[in-house]
mmCIF file of C-alpha atoms in Angstrom:
data_model
loop_
_atom_site.group_PDB
_atom_site.id
_atom_site.type_symbol
_atom_site.label_atom_id
_atom_site.label_comp_id
_atom_site.label_asym_id
_atom_site.label_seq_id
_atom_site.Cartn_x
_atom_site.Cartn_y
_atom_site.Cartn_z
ATOM 1 C CA MET A 43 0.000 0.000 0.000
ATOM 2 C CA THR A 44 1.508 3.342 -1.063
ATOM 3 C CA ASP A 45 0.297 6.937 -0.690
ATOM 4 C CA ARG A 46 -1.705 6.546 -3.846
ATOM 5 C CA VAL A 47 -3.060 3.139 -2.857
ATOM 6 C CA ALA A 48 -1.923 1.345 -5.956
ATOM 7 C CA GLN A 49 -4.308 -1.462 -6.835
ATOM 8 C CA GLU A 50 -5.436 -3.229 -9.954
ATOM 9 C CA GLY A 51 -8.557 -2.416 -11.940
ATOM 10 C CA GLY A 52 -12.177 -3.592 -12.259
ATOM 11 C CA ARG A 53 -14.719 -2.962 -15.018
ATOM 12 C CA ALA A 54 -16.739 0.080 -16.222
ATOM 13 C CA ALA A 55 -17.760 2.393 -19.043
ATOM 14 C CA GLY A 56 -16.442 5.932 -19.540
ATOM 15 C CA ARG A 57 -17.574 9.273 -20.887
ATOM 16 C CA THR A 58 -16.027 12.586 -22.017
ATOM 17 C CA GLU A 59 -16.260 16.384 -21.595
ATOM 18 C CA LYS A 60 -14.601 19.631 -22.686
ATOM 19 C CA GLY A 61 -15.930 23.010 -21.935
ATOM 20 C CA GLU A 62 -15.636 26.399 -20.471
ATOM 21 C CA GLY A 63 -15.309 26.508 -16.704
ATOM 22 C CA ARG A 64 -12.971 29.479 -16.611
ATOM 23 C CA GLU A 65 -13.198 31.695 -13.531
ATOM 24 C CA ASP A 66 -13.553 35.406 -14.161
ATOM 25 C CA ALA A 67 -10.327 37.370 -13.866
ATOM 26 C CA GLU A 68 -9.512 38.468 -10.339
ATOM 27 C CA MET A 69 -9.545 42.160 -9.622
ATOM 28 C CA GLU A 70 -10.031 44.516 -6.725
ATOM 29 C CA LYS A 71 -11.116 48.125 -7.074
ATOM 30 C CA PRO A 72 -8.821 50.382 -4.999
ATOM 31 C CA ARG A 73 -10.523 51.933 -1.975
ATOM 32 C CA GLU A 74 -13.907 50.560 -3.002
ATOM 33 C CA ARG A 75 -16.035 49.489 -0.058
ATOM 34 C CA THR A 76 -17.534 46.124 -0.892
ATOM 35 C CA GLY A 77 -18.392 44.880 2.576
ATOM 36 C CA ARG A 78 -15.868 42.080 2.179
ATOM 37 C CA ILE A 79 -14.607 40.208 5.186
ATOM 38 C CA ARG A 80 -11.021 41.156 5.945
ATOM 39 C CA GLY A 81 -8.566 38.784 4.265
ATOM 40 C CA ALA A 82 -10.936 37.661 1.502
ATOM 41 C CA ARG A 83 -10.247 38.083 -2.198
ATOM 42 C CA ALA A 84 -12.744 39.547 -4.649
ATOM 43 C CA LEU A 85 -13.893 38.311 -8.042
ATOM 44 C CA GLY A 86 -15.874 40.069 -10.725
ATOM 45 C CA THR A 87 -15.699 42.730 -13.396
ATOM 46 C CA GLY A 88 -18.012 45.683 -13.157
ATOM 47 C CA GLN A 89 -20.276 44.051 -10.574
ATOM 48 C CA ALA A 90 -20.220 43.948 -6.816
ATOM 49 C CA ALA A 91 -17.258 41.865 -5.728
ATOM 50 C CA ARG A 92 -18.041 38.517 -4.178
ATOM 51 C CA LEU A 93 -15.959 36.441 -1.830
ATOM 52 C CA ARG A 94 -13.699 33.828 -3.258
ATOM 53 C CA GLY A 95 -14.130 30.767 -1.124
ATOM 54 C CA ARG A 96 -12.824 27.230 -0.973
ATOM 55 C CA TRP A 97 -14.464 24.312 -2.747
ATOM 56 C CA VAL A 98 -14.837 20.548 -2.746
ATOM 57 C CA GLY A 99 -16.339 18.578 -5.604
ATOM 58 C CA THR A 100 -16.121 15.907 -8.238
ATOM 59 C CA TYR A 101 -15.709 15.476 -11.975
ATOM 60 C CA ASN A 102 -15.892 12.484 -14.333
ATOM 61 C CA THR A 103 -12.804 13.136 -16.480
ATOM 62 C CA CYS A 104 -13.214 10.303 -19.003
ATOM 63 C CA GLY A 105 -9.449 10.132 -19.124
ATOM 64 C CA MET A 106 -6.902 12.248 -17.294
ATOM 65 C CA ARG A 107 -3.825 11.179 -19.152
ATOM 66 C CA MET A 108 -0.170 12.094 -19.356
ATOM 67 C CA GLU A 109 1.957 11.895 -22.507
ATOM 68 C CA ALA A 110 5.413 10.341 -22.706
ATOM 69 C CA ARG A 111 7.943 11.525 -25.291
ATOM 70 C CA ALA A 112 11.404 10.266 -26.208
ATOM 71 C CA PRO A 113 14.365 12.678 -26.416
ATOM 72 C CA ASP A 114 13.763 12.992 -30.185
ATOM 73 C CA GLY A 115 10.180 14.124 -29.552
ATOM 74 C CA LYS A 116 8.600 10.823 -30.562
ATOM 75 C CA ARG A 117 5.444 10.062 -28.611
ATOM 76 C CA LEU A 118 5.662 6.805 -26.667
ATOM 77 C CA ASP A 119 3.032 4.447 -25.365
ATOM 78 C CA TRP A 120 3.318 4.183 -21.597
ATOM 79 C CA GLY A 121 3.529 0.435 -21.986
ATOM 80 C CA GLU A 122 6.884 0.921 -23.707
ATOM 81 C CA CYS A 123 8.160 2.769 -20.655
ATOM 82 C CA GLU A 124 7.287 0.169 -18.032
ATOM 83 C CA GLY A 125 10.384 -1.929 -18.600
ATOM 84 C CA MET A 126 12.799 0.984 -18.841
ATOM 85 C CA SER A 127 15.546 1.528 -16.300
ATOM 86 C CA ASP A 128 15.581 4.670 -14.192
ATOM 87 C CA ASP A 129 18.471 6.012 -16.281
ATOM 88 C CA LEU A 130 16.413 5.714 -19.464
ATOM 89 C CA MET A 131 13.269 7.096 -17.821
ATOM 90 C CA HIS A 132 15.169 10.259 -16.871
ATOM 91 C CA LYS A 133 15.445 10.943 -20.590
ATOM 92 C CA ILE A 134 11.697 10.573 -21.129
ATOM 93 C CA THR A 135 9.595 13.720 -20.923
ATOM 94 C CA ALA A 136 6.172 13.415 -19.279
ATOM 95 C CA ALA A 137 3.604 16.129 -19.907
ATOM 96 C CA PRO A 138 -0.132 16.470 -19.292
ATOM 97 C CA THR A 139 -2.546 16.326 -22.185
ATOM 98 C CA ALA A 140 -4.454 19.509 -22.936
ATOM 99 C CA LYS A 141 -7.496 18.141 -21.099
ATOM 100 C CA THR A 142 -5.491 17.129 -18.030
ATOM 101 C CA ARG A 143 -3.879 20.558 -17.915
ATOM 102 C CA SER A 144 -7.280 22.244 -18.173
ATOM 103 C CA ILE A 145 -8.717 20.107 -15.346
ATOM 104 C CA VAL A 146 -5.833 20.935 -13.024
ATOM 105 C CA GLU A 147 -5.998 24.626 -13.933
ATOM 106 C CA SER A 148 -9.659 24.567 -12.883
ATOM 107 C CA LEU A 149 -8.739 23.080 -9.506
ATOM 108 C CA VAL A 150 -5.976 25.624 -8.979
ATOM 109 C CA GLY A 151 -7.934 28.648 -10.178
ATOM 110 C CA ARG A 152 -11.135 27.803 -8.342
ATOM 111 C CA ASP A 153 -9.382 27.138 -5.025
ATOM 112 C CA ALA A 154 -10.389 23.500 -4.708
ATOM 113 C CA VAL A 155 -9.306 22.061 -1.362
ATOM 114 C CA VAL A 156 -10.579 18.489 -1.890
ATOM 115 C CA PHE A 157 -11.712 17.007 -5.196
ATOM 116 C CA VAL A 158 -12.550 13.564 -6.523
ATOM 117 C CA LEU A 159 -11.677 12.824 -10.157
ATOM 118 C CA THR A 160 -13.307 9.713 -11.621
ATOM 119 C CA ASP A 161 -12.761 7.556 -14.705
ATOM 120 C CA ILE A 162 -9.144 8.713 -14.984
ATOM 121 C CA HIS A 163 -8.044 5.824 -17.291
ATOM 122 C CA VAL A 164 -4.575 5.657 -15.703
ATOM 123 C CA GLU A 165 -3.381 2.244 -14.603
ATOM 124 C CA ASP A 166 -2.131 1.648 -11.099
ATOM 125 C CA LYS A 167 1.520 1.014 -10.227
ATOM 126 C CA SER A 168 2.434 2.537 -13.563
ATOM 127 C CA LYS A 169 4.937 5.155 -14.638
ATOM 128 C CA GLU A 170 2.047 7.181 -16.032
ATOM 129 C CA MET A 171 0.427 7.249 -12.589
ATOM 130 C CA ASP A 172 3.750 8.386 -11.118
ATOM 131 C CA ALA A 173 3.925 11.136 -13.743
ATOM 132 C CA LEU A 174 0.330 12.266 -13.123
ATOM 133 C CA GLN A 175 0.765 12.445 -9.366
ATOM 134 C CA GLY A 176 4.079 14.231 -9.853
ATOM 135 C CA TYR A 177 2.394 16.826 -12.061
ATOM 136 C CA LEU A 178 -0.337 17.368 -9.452
ATOM 137 C CA ARG A 179 2.345 17.750 -6.786
ATOM 138 C CA GLU A 180 4.023 20.476 -8.838
ATOM 139 C CA LYS A 181 0.676 22.283 -8.886
ATOM 140 C CA GLY A 182 0.268 22.067 -5.108
ATOM 141 C CA PHE A 183 -1.894 18.949 -4.755
ATOM 142 C CA GLU A 184 -1.307 15.613 -3.064
ATOM 143 C CA SER A 185 -3.356 12.634 -4.171
ATOM 144 C CA ALA A 186 -4.433 9.068 -3.537
ATOM 145 C CA ALA A 187 -5.670 6.900 -6.385
ATOM 146 C CA THR A 188 -6.937 3.513 -7.355
ATOM 147 C CA GLY A 189 -5.980 2.999 -10.989
ATOM 148 C CA GLY A 190 -8.116 2.209 -13.995
ATOM 149 C CA TRP A 191 -7.976 -0.769 -16.314
ATOM 150 C CA LYS A 192 -7.961 -1.735 -19.977
ATOM 151 C CA GLU A 193 -11.111 -2.729 -21.807
ATOM 152 C CA GLY A 194 -12.309 -2.880 -25.411
ATOM 153 C CA MET A 195 -10.315 -1.935 -28.484
ATOM 154 C CA GLY A 196 -9.698 1.615 -29.645
ATOM 155 C CA ASP A 197 -9.185 2.975 -33.142
ATOM 156 C CA THR A 198 -5.532 2.004 -33.009
ATOM 157 C CA GLY A 199 -6.325 -1.610 -32.212
ATOM 158 C CA ALA A 200 -5.012 -1.265 -28.659
ATOM 159 C CA ALA A 201 -7.087 -1.756 -25.528
ATOM 160 C CA GLU A 202 -8.558 1.495 -24.228
ATOM 161 C CA GLY A 203 -8.383 2.717 -20.664
ATOM 162 C CA ALA A 204 -11.369 2.946 -18.333
ATOM 163 C CA GLY A 205 -12.205 3.506 -14.685
ATOM 164 C CA GLY A 206 -10.063 4.605 -11.794
ATOM 165 C CA VAL A 207 -10.665 7.149 -9.018
ATOM 166 C CA MET A 208 -8.367 9.822 -7.599
ATOM 167 C CA ILE A 209 -8.801 12.010 -4.523
ATOM 168 C CA VAL A 210 -6.742 15.208 -4.610
ATOM 169 C CA TRP A 211 -6.250 17.777 -1.873
ATOM 170 C CA ARG A 212 -4.458 21.125 -1.662
ATOM 171 C CA ARG A 213 -1.200 20.532 0.186
ATOM 172 C CA ALA A 214 -1.020 24.015 1.736
ATOM 173 C CA GLU A 215 -4.385 23.630 3.441
ATOM 174 C CA VAL A 216 -5.121 19.925 3.899
ATOM 175 C CA ARG A 217 -3.124 17.094 5.454
ATOM 176 C CA GLN A 218 -3.563 13.368 5.127
ATOM 177 C CA GLU A 219 -4.106 11.424 8.341
ATOM 178 C CA GLY A 220 -3.164 7.758 8.152
ATOM 179 C CA GLU A 221 -3.020 5.581 5.064
ATOM 180 C CA ALA A 222 -5.473 5.794 2.196
ATOM 181 C CA TRP A 223 -7.176 2.504 1.357
ATOM 182 C CA GLU A 224 -9.030 0.967 -1.531
ATOM 183 C CA VAL A 225 -12.712 0.405 -0.785
ATOM 184 C CA VAL A 226 -13.635 -1.271 -4.083
ATOM 185 C CA GLU A 227 -11.069 -2.462 -6.574
ATOM 186 C CA GLY A 228 -10.719 0.208 -9.247
ATOM 187 C CA ARG A 229 -13.898 1.987 -8.155
ATOM 188 C CA ALA A 230 -13.693 3.499 -4.681
ATOM 189 C CA ILE A 231 -10.997 4.812 -2.379
ATOM 190 C CA GLY A 232 -10.978 6.375 1.088
ATOM 191 C CA VAL A 233 -8.651 8.728 2.960
ATOM 192 C CA ARG A 234 -8.926 10.761 6.154
ATOM 193 C CA LEU A 235 -8.076 14.438 5.743
ATOM 194 C CA HIS A 236 -7.529 17.393 8.071
ATOM 195 C CA ALA A 237 -8.236 20.931 6.855
ATOM 196 C CA THR A 238 -5.560 22.781 8.806
ATOM 197 C CA ARG A 239 -6.921 26.314 8.338
ATOM 198 C CA CYS A 240 -10.161 25.622 10.184
ATOM 199 C CA GLY A 241 -9.466 22.337 11.958
ATOM 200 C CA ALA A 242 -12.131 20.317 10.128
ATOM 201 C CA ARG A 243 -11.485 16.578 9.979
ATOM 202 C CA MET A 244 -13.326 14.215 7.658
ATOM 203 C CA LEU A 245 -13.245 10.891 5.903
ATOM 204 C CA VAL A 246 -13.424 11.342 2.128
ATOM 205 C CA ILE A 247 -14.715 8.481 -0.025
ATOM 206 C CA GLY A 248 -14.257 8.835 -3.786
ATOM 207 C CA VAL A 249 -16.472 6.584 -5.914
ATOM 208 C CA TYR A 250 -17.101 5.610 -9.535
ATOM 209 C CA MET A 251 -19.936 3.093 -9.568
ATOM 210 C CA PRO A 252 -20.877 0.792 -12.469
ATOM 211 C CA VAL A 253 -23.385 1.969 -15.049
ATOM 212 C CA ARG A 254 -27.036 1.356 -14.261
ATOM 213 C CA ALA A 255 -28.486 -1.920 -15.431
ATOM 214 C CA ASP A 256 -31.578 -3.937 -14.568
ATOM 215 C CA PRO A 257 -31.327 -6.374 -13.013
ATOM 216 C CA MET A 258 -28.335 -5.222 -10.954
ATOM 217 C CA THR A 259 -25.517 -7.762 -11.082
ATOM 218 C CA ALA A 260 -24.163 -9.525 -8.009
ATOM 219 C CA SER A 261 -20.819 -7.781 -8.566
ATOM 220 C CA THR A 262 -22.443 -4.339 -8.591
ATOM 221 C CA ARG A 263 -24.462 -5.201 -5.492
ATOM 222 C CA ASP A 264 -21.231 -6.163 -3.726
ATOM 223 C CA ASP A 265 -19.614 -2.870 -4.777
ATOM 224 C CA TRP A 266 -22.450 -0.915 -3.172
ATOM 225 C CA ASP A 267 -22.251 -3.016 -0.006
ATOM 226 C CA ARG A 268 -18.556 -2.220 0.321
ATOM 227 C CA VAL A 269 -19.058 1.510 -0.199
ATOM 228 C CA GLU A 270 -21.884 1.629 2.344
ATOM 229 C CA ALA A 271 -19.781 -0.270 4.876
ATOM 230 C CA ALA A 272 -16.965 2.276 4.417
ATOM 231 C CA VAL A 273 -19.338 5.227 4.836
ATOM 232 C CA GLY A 274 -21.531 4.089 7.716
ATOM 233 C CA GLY A 275 -20.555 4.900 11.295
ATOM 234 C CA GLN A 276 -17.386 6.749 10.312
ATOM 235 C CA GLY A 277 -18.196 10.146 11.787
ATOM 236 C CA ARG A 278 -17.853 13.158 9.511
ATOM 237 C CA VAL A 279 -17.716 11.851 5.968
ATOM 238 C CA LEU A 280 -17.844 13.238 2.432
ATOM 239 C CA VAL A 281 -18.820 10.928 -0.426
ATOM 240 C CA LEU A 282 -17.889 12.389 -3.799
ATOM 241 C CA GLY A 283 -18.026 10.911 -7.276
ATOM 242 C CA ASP A 284 -19.984 9.465 -10.178
ATOM 243 C CA MET A 285 -22.503 7.094 -8.610
ATOM 244 C CA ASN A 286 -24.386 6.322 -11.834
ATOM 245 C CA ALA A 287 -27.596 6.664 -9.833
ATOM 246 C CA GLU A 288 -30.058 9.468 -9.120
ATOM 247 C CA THR A 289 -31.914 10.652 -6.073
ATOM 248 C CA ALA A 290 -35.710 10.459 -6.030
ATOM 249 C CA GLU A 291 -35.880 14.274 -6.138
ATOM 250 C CA ALA A 292 -33.718 14.412 -9.280
ATOM 251 C CA MET A 293 -35.885 11.828 -11.002
ATOM 252 C CA LYS A 294 -39.018 13.824 -10.283
ATOM 253 C CA ARG A 295 -37.351 16.952 -11.582
ATOM 254 C CA ASN A 296 -36.165 15.219 -14.760
ATOM 255 C CA GLY A 297 -39.507 13.914 -15.947
ATOM 256 C CA GLY A 298 -40.443 11.381 -13.304
ATOM 257 C CA ARG A 299 -38.423 8.479 -14.707
ATOM 258 C CA VAL A 300 -38.819 5.024 -13.211
ATOM 259 C CA ALA A 301 -36.035 4.163 -10.767
ATOM 260 C CA LYS A 302 -33.732 1.249 -11.499
ATOM 261 C CA GLN A 303 -32.314 -1.108 -8.910
ATOM 262 C CA GLN A 304 -29.092 0.894 -8.645
ATOM 263 C CA ASP A 305 -31.029 4.083 -7.924
ATOM 264 C CA ARG A 306 -32.916 2.341 -5.135
ATOM 265 C CA ARG A 307 -29.667 0.899 -3.786
ATOM 266 C CA MET A 308 -28.213 4.391 -3.485
ATOM 267 C CA TRP A 309 -31.381 5.592 -1.736
ATOM 268 C CA ALA A 310 -31.009 2.778 0.774
ATOM 269 C CA MET A 311 -27.402 3.802 1.476
ATOM 270 C CA ILE A 312 -28.461 7.426 1.953
ATOM 271 C CA ASP A 313 -31.159 6.386 4.438
ATOM 272 C CA ARG A 314 -29.086 3.896 6.431
ATOM 273 C CA ALA A 315 -25.903 6.004 6.544
ATOM 274 C CA VAL A 316 -27.948 9.193 7.145
ATOM 275 C CA LEU A 317 -26.360 11.045 4.236
ATOM 276 C CA ARG A 318 -27.297 14.437 2.883
ATOM 277 C CA ALA A 319 -27.143 15.026 -0.875
ATOM 278 C CA HIS A 320 -25.821 18.466 -1.821
ATOM 279 C CA SER A 321 -27.645 18.690 -5.131
ATOM 280 C CA VAL A 322 -26.743 21.126 -7.902
ATOM 281 C CA GLY A 323 -30.416 21.087 -8.908
ATOM 282 C CA GLU A 324 -29.824 20.043 -12.523
ATOM 283 C CA ALA A 325 -28.429 17.239 -14.663
ATOM 284 C CA THR A 326 -24.694 16.596 -14.361
ATOM 285 C CA TYR A 327 -24.478 14.062 -17.214
ATOM 286 C CA ARG A 328 -25.491 15.609 -20.522
ATOM 287 C CA ASP A 329 -28.921 17.158 -20.032
ATOM 288 C CA VAL A 330 -30.335 13.882 -18.836
ATOM 289 C CA SER A 331 -29.429 12.835 -15.303
ATOM 290 C CA GLU A 332 -27.850 14.030 -12.059
ATOM 291 C CA ILE A 333 -25.518 11.124 -11.341
ATOM 292 C CA ASP A 334 -22.410 12.966 -10.085
ATOM 293 C CA HIS A 335 -22.866 13.625 -6.385
ATOM 294 C CA ALA A 336 -21.506 15.313 -3.297
ATOM 295 C CA MET A 337 -22.918 13.806 -0.095
ATOM 296 C CA SER A 338 -22.125 14.385 3.558
ATOM 297 C CA GLY A 339 -22.741 12.472 6.752
ATOM 298 C CA GLY A 340 -21.990 12.574 10.452
ATOM 299 C CA GLY A 341 -22.300 16.353 10.607
ATOM 300 C CA ALA A 342 -19.842 17.098 7.779
ATOM 301 C CA GLY A 343 -22.641 18.974 6.030
ATOM 302 C CA GLU A 344 -22.010 21.917 8.351
ATOM 303 C CA TYR A 345 -18.686 22.405 6.544
ATOM 304 C CA LEU A 346 -20.452 22.914 3.215
ATOM 305 C CA GLY A 347 -22.454 25.645 1.507
ATOM 306 C CA ARG A 348 -24.091 26.020 -1.886
ATOM 307 C CA ALA A 349 -23.590 23.537 -4.718
ATOM 308 C CA GLU A 350 -23.330 24.337 -8.403
ATOM 309 C CA ARG A 351 -22.656 22.673 -11.742
ATOM 310 C CA ARG A 352 -20.037 23.981 -14.127
ATOM 311 C CA ALA A 353 -19.421 22.942 -17.719
ATOM 312 C CA GLY A 354 -16.954 20.133 -18.171
ATOM 313 C CA GLU A 355 -14.056 19.713 -20.563
ATOM 314 C CA THR A 356 -16.121 18.435 -23.518
ATOM 315 C CA GLY A 357 -19.581 19.718 -24.332
ATOM 316 C CA GLY A 358 -22.487 17.301 -24.073
ATOM 317 C CA ASP A 359 -21.131 15.047 -21.346
ATOM 318 C CA HIS A 360 -20.352 15.323 -17.607
ATOM 319 C CA GLY A 361 -20.100 18.639 -15.823
ATOM 320 C CA TYR A 362 -18.133 19.591 -12.731
ATOM 321 C CA VAL A 363 -19.902 19.510 -9.363
ATOM 322 C CA TRP A 364 -18.593 22.235 -7.011
ATOM 323 C CA VAL A 365 -19.680 22.632 -3.382
ATOM 324 C CA GLU A 366 -18.586 25.571 -1.278
ATOM 325 C CA PHE A 367 -16.313 24.542 1.617
ATOM 326 C CA ARG A 368 -16.964 26.847 4.561
ATOM 327 C CA GLY A 369 -14.913 24.861 7.006
ATOM 328 C CA LYS A 370 -15.485 24.177 10.661
ATOM 329 C CA PRO A 371 -18.071 26.597 12.094
ATOM 330 C CA GLY A 372 -16.579 29.201 14.418
ATOM 331 C CA ALA A 373 -12.984 28.470 13.378
ATOM 332 C CA GLY A 374 -10.722 31.173 11.983
ATOM 333 C CA THR A 375 -10.186 30.796 8.220
ATOM 334 C CA GLU A 376 -8.527 32.892 5.571
ATOM 335 C CA THR A 377 -11.796 34.618 4.685
ATOM 336 C CA GLU A 378 -12.514 35.386 8.320
ATOM 337 C CA GLY A 379 -9.126 36.986 8.949
ATOM 338 C CA ARG A 380 -6.650 35.815 11.531
ATOM 339 C CA THR A 381 -7.830 35.075 15.062
ATOM 340 C CA ARG A 382 -6.491 37.724 17.432
ATOM 341 C CA ALA A 383 -4.697 36.768 20.620
ATOM 342 C CA LYS A 384 -6.826 37.219 23.715
ATOM 343 C CA GLY A 385 -5.783 38.123 27.243
ATOM 344 C CA GLN A 386 -7.353 36.886 30.444
ATOM 345 C CA GLY A 387 -10.171 39.442 30.295
ATOM 346 C CA LEU A 388 -11.466 41.549 33.182
ATOM 347 C CA GLY A 389 -13.521 38.915 34.916
ATOM 348 C CA TRP A 390 -10.956 38.699 37.725
ATOM 349 C CA ILE A 391 -11.729 42.281 38.893
ATOM 350 C CA GLN A 392 -14.290 41.944 41.671
ATOM 351 C CA GLY A 393 -15.321 44.788 43.975
ATOM 352 C CA GLU A 394 -14.574 48.543 44.150
ATOM 353 C CA ALA A 395 -11.118 48.156 45.721
ATOM 354 C CA ALA A 396 -9.976 45.889 42.885
ATOM 355 C CA TRP A 397 -11.195 48.382 40.277
ATOM 356 C CA VAL A 398 -9.317 51.226 41.987
ATOM 357 C CA LYS A 399 -6.127 49.150 41.990
ATOM 358 C CA TYR A 400 -6.630 48.214 38.318
ATOM 359 C CA ALA A 401 -7.169 51.872 37.298
ATOM 360 C CA GLY A 402 -4.008 52.885 39.131
ATOM 361 C CA CYS A 403 -1.946 50.240 37.353
ATOM 362 C CA VAL A 404 -3.306 51.291 33.969
ATOM 363 C CA GLU A 405 -2.536 54.967 34.655
ATOM 364 C CA GLU A 406 1.010 54.170 35.814
ATOM 365 C CA ARG A 407 1.860 51.966 32.801
ATOM 366 C CA THR A 408 0.264 54.326 30.304
ATOM 367 C CA GLY A 409 2.233 57.240 31.744
ATOM 368 C CA LYS A 410 5.507 55.341 31.466
ATOM 369 C CA ALA A 411 4.764 54.422 27.862
ATOM 370 C CA VAL A 412 3.951 58.015 26.937
ATOM 371 C CA ARG A 413 7.060 59.406 28.624
ATOM 372 C CA GLY A 414 9.222 56.755 26.954
ATOM 373 C CA GLU A 415 7.823 57.653 23.517
ATOM 374 C CA ALA A 416 8.475 61.362 24.139
ATOM 375 C CA GLU A 417 12.078 60.687 25.184
ATOM 376 C CA GLY A 418 12.683 58.503 22.152
ATOM 377 C CA ARG A 419 13.084 55.296 24.059
#
């Protein structure tokens, strides 16, 4: 077991997306009173500035790949690199694809603190996984992943990638506590995280469940059982990912479709584990279904605010799910300003004699300070 929880794959289908999702340019108007909390940053052009917060969320990437190139610029298949010595690998250049770069730029620019990326298509214990996690580290994120697998045949005649789940967290603000572990082979992973700015602690479960089918297979039923067992009774928990199932409310909103067994299985998990779904209020997969979810349990919902969908990396497929991360209630965060040091207070002063003594001390020390300032000391 490593930091990324390298494990082998399972089985699933993937999807794609490319889109906008670019945050407006940051700007602050000099000396303009916006009512902002001290320490917060403002966003917007020509409109009232709004606070820039922290976010958690999930996105089905349908492939978050890295490219390998030889010294002569020739593109290599990662399979060719697996048997190379370290000396040869030092000569290989690894770079993110345009889509991978865009995904990471979204996480950086939108101030994501914890995010689950599903269907990454990167195999576990592979040099490509090492390269991807290294690239994320350069951008300020640590990660834990369960790799994808190969299935089907692509246009080139080679097996195509599928599946895999990665949890990423911003290194400057979140720390890992203990080892990450695989919940379901190739489909779900868990890690305990500590948000150091506000003190919030939570278990994060990242999931990518099989596509819906009736009847639900025994393998899929077992996957759900494992995820529910990991979620239930674990205190403050966030469940993020593509669950390939919809809530009853989403089904009513999207035309009153008939629930499949997998939908009902998710409802059962929500009821038994007492989870709260932070819905974006619209479809997250194409314009059809809300299957990408952010759920909280054990009181973790108090860390979260509004949820919203943002366009993904390819039009007509999955969108990003973003949920505002407010942190632990009452704790000092960046947007609240720094917590000031406090003295013992005045509760110790009881009675008139004590107040007279206190006033005398204040007058004496104030006088000394004023005289010292005047004399240049």
